[in-house]
Amino acid sequence: MLVTFAQAVGDAMREEMRRDDRILIFGEDIAEFGNIFGITRGMLEEFGSKRVRNTPISEMAFIGAAMGAAETGLRPCVELMYSDFSLVAFAEIYHCIAKWRYMHGPEYKLPLVIRSAMGSSFGATGEHSNCLESLYMHSPGLLVASPSTAYDAKGLLKEAIRNDNPVMFFEHKQLYKTKGEVPEEEYTIPFGVADIKREGSDVTIIAIGLMVGRALEAAEALAKEGISVEVLDPRTLVPFDKEAVRKSLSKTHRAMVVEESNKTSGVGAELAAMMQEEMYDELDGPVVRVAALDVPLPYNIELEKYAIPDAEQIAAAIRKMF
Amino acid sequence: MLVTFAQAVGDAMREEMRRDDRILIFGEDIAEFGNIFGITRGMLEEFGSKRVRNTPISEMAFIGAAMGAAETGLRPCVELMYSDFSLVAFAEIYHCIAKWRYMHGPEYKLPLVIRSAMGSSFGATGEHSNCLESLYMHSPGLLVASPSTAYDAKGLLKEAIRNDNPVMFFEHKQLYKTKGEVPEEEYTIPFGVADIKREGSDVTIIAIGLMVGRALEAAEALAKEGISVEVLDPRTLVPFDKEAVRKSLSKTHRAMVVEESNKTSGVGAELAAMMQEEMYDELDGPVVRVAALDVPLPYNIELEKYAIPDAEQIAAAIRKMF
Amino acid sequence: MEYSNEFLMKLYEELLRCRLFEKKLVDTYALGKIPGHIHSGLGGEACYVGTLATRQQGDYFKNSHRCIAVANLLGVSLETAFSEIMAKRTGNAGGRGGVNHVSQLKYNMLGFSATLACDIGLAGGAAMRLQYDGIDNMAYTFYGDGTANRGPVHEAMNLAAVWKLPVLFVCDNNQFGISTHVSQGSSVPNPGADRAGAYGMPSEVADGTDVLAVYEAAKRLTDHIRAGKGPAVLECKNYRWRGHFEGDQTPYRDKAVTEEWMKKDSVAKMEKLLLDKKIIDQAAIDNMYQQIDDEMERAIAFAEASPAITPEEIYDNLYV
Amino acid sequence: MEYSNEFLMKLYEELLRCRLFEKKLVDTYALGKIPGHIHSGLGGEACYVGTLATRQQGDYFKNSHRCIAVANLLGVSLETAFSEIMAKRTGNAGGRGGVNHVSQLKYNMLGFSATLACDIGLAGGAAMRLQYDGIDNMAYTFYGDGTANRGPVHEAMNLAAVWKLPVLFVCDNNQFGISTHVSQGSSVPNPGADRAGAYGMPSEVADGTDVLAVYEAAKRLTDHIRAGKGPAVLECKNYRWRGHFEGDQTPYRDKAVTEEWMKKDSVAKMEKLLLDKKIIDQAAIDNMYQQIDDEMERAIAFAEASPAITPEEIYDNLYV
Ligand SMILES: Cc1ncc(C[n+]2csc(CCOP(=O)(O)OP(=O)(O)O)c2C)c(N)n1
Ligand SMILES: Cc1ncc(C[n+]2csc(CCOP(=O)(O)OP(=O)(O)O)c2C)c(N)n1
Ligand SMILES: [Mg+2]
Ligand SMILES: [Mg+2]
């Protein structure tokens, strides 16, 4: 079944909500409007206003409410329209949600998911284009997912909803309309299992979200030049599948991380640091980071493009590794 | 003149406020009470309630007010009691303060400083012990300072106050009572200039804040074993003095980063990634990260100690590098 | 209130400029010349114009995303505005900020945050500076009915009230936050005015489709503020004529209600008043439409002809 | 109101337990047996006890940092409480959370965030769950007069009101946020009650040194809430007897005022009432003091004798 990433995300919620009536969704404009990308369209009609609710523009309040609901037996899957807005409830997420069970004891499970649309999208600018995974990776207690395909999005979101830990679930806006094969039958994807999106033997690219496609494009171009690129999609950043990386490096001995966020202290910082520290003997050279320039994302679309890695840039950086 | 770190911070503000009446300070409990560490004691009396103000517990409001005041010609040096609370105004800092000039044009300078007490302090637990530099490093537009001595704190804070960029200024609670030599005469320390706290030839430790002292302790112990450790204190993380690191590595060829924050996506992640990427040829082995365990800081003091690097741990990690 | 013809004409002209600017924005966007999203202010102009008719030289302003035309009222040239909107070097931020960030500090504009309400405190900060220097001006801060439910709004109101800062909070209640009706978002009918009492501030609710009604309410409140009595809240009730952003087909609301509200047209009301009072005739009105439109067309042509910044300039303005 | 002797005795006993618990906390802290900081609740007990006298089986609770004794009232054993406070394995979080996080979900305690107000929304979430399951219970959420000025409080109030959630917001107004007097922090005299109207909620201000006054106000409001009419705000006026934390010498306030307020002692008031009404005699009172103290001493001895968790257990409880 060929479905869009957006449809896959919606289907994951719908299927889970049919399975378990403890699951409810709330967020800004998700009810009548069906969310600004149409992802939750029809859910108000199917599940009713008890389970599908518009919130006021009060991210702190509804993230707090999600926590309270999760503690007491519901399984909220809430939406923060854009991941950028997660920062207005940042203390709630970083301090409270992440640490709650640790600080209060094992009874305090928080089975909740915070979904949000992330990343650049043609002039969305500095406050509506952020890729924030690395911030959440720094707060132990959270799980972090950043899928790149419809298949992964659906399987991971279903898993996230069933998981008893709090999950930050990032969906790239530019991926919503991309289509992918998704099986008719039920499936979930465990967290912490990377997926090799393309096999190769010369270099491993660890790419995240929208960058997976660009890494694949680059790989395609490089194949013609005789460079065989393996593209590894970690799918979840917490937990992170180190073993898959180690395995890939034991073949390629060269690594690159491609991400869409600002380079400094991005996801690539952690992954590069970790690889060179823990897999040094597998590496024949430095881990290369390809990431966005360290600027707020400009409004001008040419400059926006320039700030974010594309296939050409990725390929060029790979060529330099040889 | 031997003064405490706390005194040095207070003196920096006092001297600058005497010099420039556009500078004002506000924050929680900084007026009559003189801040919970006594740092601003006497400042209300000296500068009056127009320049020294208690705020309500409204971090978002007073950070916003600091922005508005800075734009329009004042130079606020505000206090967020604990750095942990910067997260309740995180969007204001990360999205607004950092990006304001970029998004609105060059007129929009924000000469403002956000000071806060950071780090562990004997049972302060998960919401009052955080080291958050790496989060702010990820938002281009901010400067980030994290001094380790009274001398550095004073010189850097004076520079921060004079600087026309917004500065996140972190002061470690455990350092407040430490004493250091500070000259009588006026001085400032430019941002982006690292300080070699100890010279050595076998390995470079880049240590931050409280960890500088522990790295020096470790260096002392290792000296007796014939390992010569150079301790480099970057003092500011944005801008970061890459040249000083390169110079040190060209001598030692081995690097370690020691920080107090959670390891994953901490400061060490960026520094290790950067060094192995940009200074690969200088390195004879992986950059080693010594950091806090990836847990919220536990209340139990023994466990808190266990979670954070100490001199012994640092020394042990160094020994393993040889 | 009694008004001079001159005042009424000024109000009308500003209203018309906003109307035509916001229309032009929609049209230019439809032509694919503007990146990102725009949020048309059509229907809400009187809230901004009526309020700002109380402004004085030296006041500060924090705008919303809903009426970009305000930048032009406050002094930003159409050339600069459209250049920023069309992402050109000649824009105030060289096209780095875009449509939401058309702003120049020399006109005392404080800027805007697309993270709604994170900028609400700026007006208080500017007011601190005024207070600090003993200057008798004030600061205006505009926000929407949906934004009214964010925490920073309340913190900023309390801070302004406790420090008696000269700030007017102006709630542009266009009855929707995207698709969410004000009654779904707020527990009180007036999410601006009904909250003023919580901080001991006076407030008014004005008909936001009537620029004179807005002006009169704003006048009473700004008199209070300028007298050093602390902040106040003005709420203007209007209705968002178009979708939240262009492309929003507003499936969540009743077209008939929208049409009813669109009859309460602030520009048409002023035109009727001016014609009735014979302050102006239809030919002069038509002429004004034409002139303003020409001005905007020239500005757009200027913006189109302007270069964009180059990749080498991408880091400019980040650090001083 | 008319009260049964039994009810009065129960109230008194809870009050006394809180008083003695909060005293014991101070004493134990002074002995160096508690890490970090404690915030003594002495002087504010009636706010918690009077409010919670309206509780019913199945209600949910979000406590503040100011009266840790509440955990014990709600069911947490003294052994568990002191173990957590003294950082032992036998504490609810094995000593990982500490004094602010003495909490057990089996007693419907929602936990506490030391990032003030970031937890205020929890009660609304618990109330959503009650509403979802059609259960007739409610949720209580305690916060301080200083915390009242944080944005999340307002967002949570609006959300609770707009969704008609059964939540009682209880503002423990002890007149200080650390050194900042309520009048320096808030623009209205009652930072809890005066803000209820902004969300269409009823509110009451009670004498927070009089447990019966608190109870009566709480009763009226919880009746309203339990009748399905939505949330409400109760504000209890009292005075923080001690420093914000132990070690705070309170240089920012007048000792004479403190002494005046300390005469308004909720425990002494109840004792006088019970003695006057001859419900109890002094010997019985003395006996209660002794018994509760013994209980606490035993609990502390238990905690002291308990092991701490080991380094190997440092990651436990982080992920399920
Ligand atoms: C903190 C935050 N949350 C959500 C959004 C997404 N958003 C953009 S505009 C908007 C609606 C705003 O409604 P209102 O305040 O009434 O202003 P209006 O658009 O009606 O002028 C929302 C929810 C945002 N930009 N920032
Ligand atoms: C968000 C945040 N800001 C500041 C603090 C520091 N702080 C701890 S307790 C306190 C005072 C709280 O005052 P109030 O709400 O009146 O409660 P009380 O201590 O009087 O019971 C402050 C400012 C904090 N913990 N969290
Ligand atoms: Mg609106
Ligand atoms: Mg208080």
PDB file of N, CA and C in Angstrom, chain A residues 36-91:
ATOM      1  N   ILE A  36      -2.873  21.305  10.968  1.00  0.00           N
ATOM      2  CA  ILE A  36      -2.598  22.163   9.806  1.00  0.00           C
ATOM      3  C   ILE A  36      -2.069  21.390   8.600  1.00  0.00           C
ATOM      4  N   PHE A  37      -1.667  20.143   8.804  1.00  0.00           N
ATOM      5  CA  PHE A  37      -1.251  19.330   7.666  1.00  0.00           C
ATOM      6  C   PHE A  37      -2.312  18.287   7.290  1.00  0.00           C
ATOM      7  N   GLY A  38      -3.450  18.348   7.959  1.00  0.00           N
ATOM      8  CA  GLY A  38      -4.517  17.392   7.659  1.00  0.00           C
ATOM      9  C   GLY A  38      -4.318  16.011   8.259  1.00  0.00           C
ATOM     10  N   ILE A  39      -3.342  15.881   9.125  1.00  0.00           N
ATOM     11  CA  ILE A  39      -2.986  14.552   9.634  1.00  0.00           C
ATOM     12  C   ILE A  39      -4.061  13.939  10.520  1.00  0.00           C
ATOM     13  N   THR A  40      -4.716  14.771  11.295  1.00  0.00           N
ATOM     14  CA  THR A  40      -5.721  14.217  12.218  1.00  0.00           C
ATOM     15  C   THR A  40      -7.142  14.390  11.653  1.00  0.00           C
ATOM     16  N   ARG A  41      -7.229  14.668  10.380  1.00  0.00           N
ATOM     17  CA  ARG A  41      -8.545  14.874   9.779  1.00  0.00           C
ATOM     18  C   ARG A  41      -9.406  13.615   9.947  1.00  0.00           C
ATOM     19  N   GLY A  42     -10.640  13.839  10.352  1.00  0.00           N
ATOM     20  CA  GLY A  42     -11.554  12.705  10.523  1.00  0.00           C
ATOM     21  C   GLY A  42     -11.478  12.069  11.891  1.00  0.00           C
ATOM     22  N   MET A  43     -10.492  12.402  12.660  1.00  0.00           N
ATOM     23  CA  MET A  43     -10.350  11.723  13.957  1.00  0.00           C
ATOM     24  C   MET A  43     -11.365  12.226  14.970  1.00  0.00           C
ATOM     25  N   LEU A  44     -11.666  13.506  14.927  1.00  0.00           N
ATOM     26  CA  LEU A  44     -12.719  14.022  15.810  1.00  0.00           C
ATOM     27  C   LEU A  44     -14.027  13.267  15.534  1.00  0.00           C
ATOM     28  N   GLU A  45     -14.351  13.118  14.255  1.00  0.00           N
ATOM     29  CA  GLU A  45     -15.581  12.424  13.885  1.00  0.00           C
ATOM     30  C   GLU A  45     -15.528  10.966  14.344  1.00  0.00           C
ATOM     31  N   GLU A  46     -14.403  10.322  14.153  1.00  0.00           N
ATOM     32  CA  GLU A  46     -14.340   8.902  14.510  1.00  0.00           C
ATOM     33  C   GLU A  46     -14.296   8.678  16.016  1.00  0.00           C
ATOM     34  N   PHE A  47     -13.533   9.497  16.732  1.00  0.00           N
ATOM     35  CA  PHE A  47     -13.298   9.182  18.152  1.00  0.00           C
ATOM     36  C   PHE A  47     -14.021  10.108  19.119  1.00  0.00           C
ATOM     37  N   GLY A  48     -14.583  11.170  18.593  1.00  0.00           N
ATOM     38  CA  GLY A  48     -15.379  12.044  19.445  1.00  0.00           C
ATOM     39  C   GLY A  48     -14.544  13.048  20.210  1.00  0.00           C
ATOM     40  N   SER A  49     -15.241  14.021  20.763  1.00  0.00           N
ATOM     41  CA  SER A  49     -14.540  15.158  21.371  1.00  0.00           C
ATOM     42  C   SER A  49     -13.944  14.816  22.732  1.00  0.00           C
ATOM     43  N   LYS A  50     -14.277  13.634  23.244  1.00  0.00           N
ATOM     44  CA  LYS A  50     -13.619  13.233  24.492  1.00  0.00           C
ATOM     45  C   LYS A  50     -12.184  12.819  24.236  1.00  0.00           C
ATOM     46  N   ARG A  51     -11.942  12.314  23.055  1.00  0.00           N
ATOM     47  CA  ARG A  51     -10.615  11.763  22.770  1.00  0.00           C
ATOM     48  C   ARG A  51      -9.797  12.616  21.811  1.00  0.00           C
ATOM     49  N   VAL A  52     -10.422  13.566  21.199  1.00  0.00           N
ATOM     50  CA  VAL A  52      -9.731  14.417  20.218  1.00  0.00           C
ATOM     51  C   VAL A  52     -10.079  15.863  20.543  1.00  0.00           C
ATOM     52  N   ARG A  53      -9.124  16.601  21.071  1.00  0.00           N
ATOM     53  CA  ARG A  53      -9.439  17.924  21.586  1.00  0.00           C
ATOM     54  C   ARG A  53      -8.513  19.014  21.073  1.00  0.00           C
ATOM     55  N   ASN A  54      -9.109  20.111  20.687  1.00  0.00           N
ATOM     56  CA  ASN A  54      -8.338  21.331  20.452  1.00  0.00           C
ATOM     57  C   ASN A  54      -7.940  21.925  21.787  1.00  0.00           C
ATOM     58  N   THR A  55      -6.733  22.395  21.864  1.00  0.00           N
ATOM     59  CA  THR A  55      -6.329  23.110  23.081  1.00  0.00           C
ATOM     60  C   THR A  55      -6.241  24.598  22.774  1.00  0.00           C
ATOM     61  N   PRO A  56      -6.298  25.413  23.795  1.00  0.00           N
ATOM     62  CA  PRO A  56      -5.891  26.807  23.617  1.00  0.00           C
ATOM     63  C   PRO A  56      -4.397  26.849  23.254  1.00  0.00           C
ATOM     64  N   ILE A  57      -3.920  28.020  22.861  1.00  0.00           N
ATOM     65  CA  ILE A  57      -2.483  28.177  22.606  1.00  0.00           C
ATOM     66  C   ILE A  57      -1.804  28.276  23.972  1.00  0.00           C
ATOM     67  N   SER A  58      -1.592  27.141  24.560  1.00  0.00           N
ATOM     68  CA  SER A  58      -1.116  27.034  25.944  1.00  0.00           C
ATOM     69  C   SER A  58      -0.289  25.769  26.038  1.00  0.00           C
ATOM     70  N   GLU A  59       0.867  25.811  25.396  1.00  0.00           N
ATOM     71  CA  GLU A  59       1.685  24.602  25.328  1.00  0.00           C
ATOM     72  C   GLU A  59       2.098  24.113  26.702  1.00  0.00           C
ATOM     73  N   MET A  60       2.412  25.034  27.608  1.00  0.00           N
ATOM     74  CA  MET A  60       2.828  24.604  28.940  1.00  0.00           C
ATOM     75  C   MET A  60       1.685  23.874  29.635  1.00  0.00           C
ATOM     76  N   ALA A  61       0.489  24.418  29.482  1.00  0.00           N
ATOM     77  CA  ALA A  61      -0.656  23.809  30.154  1.00  0.00           C
ATOM     78  C   ALA A  61      -0.981  22.441  29.580  1.00  0.00           C
ATOM     79  N   PHE A  62      -0.968  22.329  28.272  1.00  0.00           N
ATOM     80  CA  PHE A  62      -1.431  21.030  27.768  1.00  0.00           C
ATOM     81  C   PHE A  62      -0.354  19.961  27.821  1.00  0.00           C
ATOM     82  N   ILE A  63       0.913  20.388  27.812  1.00  0.00           N
ATOM     83  CA  ILE A  63       1.971  19.401  28.056  1.00  0.00           C
ATOM     84  C   ILE A  63       1.884  18.948  29.520  1.00  0.00           C
ATOM     85  N   GLY A  64       1.625  19.891  30.403  1.00  0.00           N
ATOM     86  CA  GLY A  64       1.426  19.530  31.810  1.00  0.00           C
ATOM     87  C   GLY A  64       0.225  18.620  31.993  1.00  0.00           C
ATOM     88  N   ALA A  65      -0.835  18.927  31.290  1.00  0.00           N
ATOM     89  CA  ALA A  65      -2.037  18.092  31.379  1.00  0.00           C
ATOM     90  C   ALA A  65      -1.756  16.698  30.835  1.00  0.00           C
ATOM     91  N   ALA A  66      -0.967  16.638  29.783  1.00  0.00           N
ATOM     92  CA  ALA A  66      -0.617  15.325  29.231  1.00  0.00           C
ATOM     93  C   ALA A  66       0.124  14.495  30.270  1.00  0.00           C
ATOM     94  N   MET A  67       1.031  15.142  30.983  1.00  0.00           N
ATOM     95  CA  MET A  67       1.754  14.450  32.056  1.00  0.00           C
ATOM     96  C   MET A  67       0.795  13.928  33.103  1.00  0.00           C
ATOM     97  N   GLY A  68      -0.090  14.800  33.564  1.00  0.00           N
ATOM     98  CA  GLY A  68      -1.041  14.409  34.608  1.00  0.00           C
ATOM     99  C   GLY A  68      -1.949  13.287  34.135  1.00  0.00           C
ATOM    100  N   ALA A  69      -2.360  13.365  32.881  1.00  0.00           N
ATOM    101  CA  ALA A  69      -3.227  12.321  32.336  1.00  0.00           C
ATOM    102  C   ALA A  69      -2.462  11.008  32.210  1.00  0.00           C
ATOM    103  N   ALA A  70      -1.205  11.097  31.791  1.00  0.00           N
ATOM    104  CA  ALA A  70      -0.401   9.887  31.606  1.00  0.00           C
ATOM    105  C   ALA A  70      -0.118   9.198  32.943  1.00  0.00           C
ATOM    106  N   GLU A  71       0.167  10.001  33.934  1.00  0.00           N
ATOM    107  CA  GLU A  71       0.422   9.428  35.257  1.00  0.00           C
ATOM    108  C   GLU A  71      -0.763   8.651  35.790  1.00  0.00           C
ATOM    109  N   THR A  72      -1.953   9.145  35.470  1.00  0.00           N
ATOM    110  CA  THR A  72      -3.146   8.623  36.117  1.00  0.00           C
ATOM    111  C   THR A  72      -3.889   7.613  35.270  1.00  0.00           C
ATOM    112  N   GLY A  73      -3.295   7.202  34.157  1.00  0.00           N
ATOM    113  CA  GLY A  73      -3.875   6.069  33.470  1.00  0.00           C
ATOM    114  C   GLY A  73      -4.281   6.264  32.022  1.00  0.00           C
ATOM    115  N   LEU A  74      -4.222   7.483  31.511  1.00  0.00           N
ATOM    116  CA  LEU A  74      -4.489   7.655  30.086  1.00  0.00           C
ATOM    117  C   LEU A  74      -3.161   7.566  29.330  1.00  0.00           C
ATOM    118  N   ARG A  75      -3.259   7.556  28.020  1.00  0.00           N
ATOM    119  CA  ARG A  75      -2.052   7.488  27.189  1.00  0.00           C
ATOM    120  C   ARG A  75      -2.138   8.590  26.140  1.00  0.00           C
ATOM    121  N   PRO A  76      -1.796   9.817  26.556  1.00  0.00           N
ATOM    122  CA  PRO A  76      -1.953  10.934  25.624  1.00  0.00           C
ATOM    123  C   PRO A  76      -0.893  10.928  24.531  1.00  0.00           C
ATOM    124  N   CYS A  77      -1.350  11.229  23.339  1.00  0.00           N
ATOM    125  CA  CYS A  77      -0.457  11.423  22.210  1.00  0.00           C
ATOM    126  C   CYS A  77      -0.744  12.853  21.767  1.00  0.00           C
ATOM    127  N   VAL A  78       0.069  13.779  22.257  1.00  0.00           N
ATOM    128  CA  VAL A  78      -0.261  15.183  22.032  1.00  0.00           C
ATOM    129  C   VAL A  78       0.560  15.760  20.891  1.00  0.00           C
ATOM    130  N   GLU A  79       0.040  16.832  20.346  1.00  0.00           N
ATOM    131  CA  GLU A  79       0.723  17.448  19.224  1.00  0.00           C
ATOM    132  C   GLU A  79       1.170  18.865  19.569  1.00  0.00           C
ATOM    133  N   LEU A  80       2.460  19.101  19.385  1.00  0.00           N
ATOM    134  CA  LEU A  80       2.994  20.458  19.417  1.00  0.00           C
ATOM    135  C   LEU A  80       3.180  20.838  17.960  1.00  0.00           C
ATOM    136  N   MET A  81       2.264  21.607  17.443  1.00  0.00           N
ATOM    137  CA  MET A  81       2.199  21.931  16.012  1.00  0.00           C
ATOM    138  C   MET A  81       3.565  21.890  15.312  1.00  0.00           C
ATOM    139  N   TYR A  82       4.479  22.772  15.748  1.00  0.00           N
ATOM    140  CA  TYR A  82       5.829  22.764  15.212  1.00  0.00           C
ATOM    141  C   TYR A  82       6.789  22.457  16.344  1.00  0.00           C
ATOM    142  N   SER A  83       7.824  21.730  16.027  1.00  0.00           N
ATOM    143  CA  SER A  83       8.774  21.344  17.068  1.00  0.00           C
ATOM    144  C   SER A  83       9.377  22.582  17.730  1.00  0.00           C
ATOM    145  N   ASP A  84       9.455  23.665  16.973  1.00  0.00           N
ATOM    146  CA  ASP A  84       9.965  24.922  17.521  1.00  0.00           C
ATOM    147  C   ASP A  84       9.215  25.327  18.785  1.00  0.00           C
ATOM    148  N   PHE A  85       7.916  25.017  18.807  1.00  0.00           N
ATOM    149  CA  PHE A  85       7.111  25.445  19.951  1.00  0.00           C
ATOM    150  C   PHE A  85       7.350  24.563  21.172  1.00  0.00           C
ATOM    151  N   SER A  86       8.012  23.457  20.965  1.00  0.00           N
ATOM    152  CA  SER A  86       8.340  22.639  22.142  1.00  0.00           C
ATOM    153  C   SER A  86       9.202  23.459  23.101  1.00  0.00           C
ATOM    154  N   LEU A  87       9.868  24.465  22.569  1.00  0.00           N
ATOM    155  CA  LEU A  87      10.734  25.263  23.442  1.00  0.00           C
ATOM    156  C   LEU A  87       9.943  26.128  24.424  1.00  0.00           C
ATOM    157  N   VAL A  88       8.681  26.401  24.129  1.00  0.00           N
ATOM    158  CA  VAL A  88       7.906  27.187  25.093  1.00  0.00           C
ATOM    159  C   VAL A  88       7.440  26.312  26.258  1.00  0.00           C
ATOM    160  N   ALA A  89       7.534  25.018  26.093  1.00  0.00           N
ATOM    161  CA  ALA A  89       7.230  24.117  27.216  1.00  0.00           C
ATOM    162  C   ALA A  89       8.493  23.325  27.552  1.00  0.00           C
ATOM    163  N   PHE A  90       9.619  23.953  27.354  1.00  0.00           N
ATOM    164  CA  PHE A  90      10.884  23.227  27.438  1.00  0.00           C
ATOM    165  C   PHE A  90      11.179  22.726  28.846  1.00  0.00           C
ATOM    166  N   ALA A  91      10.950  23.555  29.836  1.00  0.00           N
ATOM    167  CA  ALA A  91      11.213  23.115  31.208  1.00  0.00           C
ATOM    168  C   ALA A  91      10.292  21.954  31.566  1.00  0.00           C
TER     169      ALA A  91
END
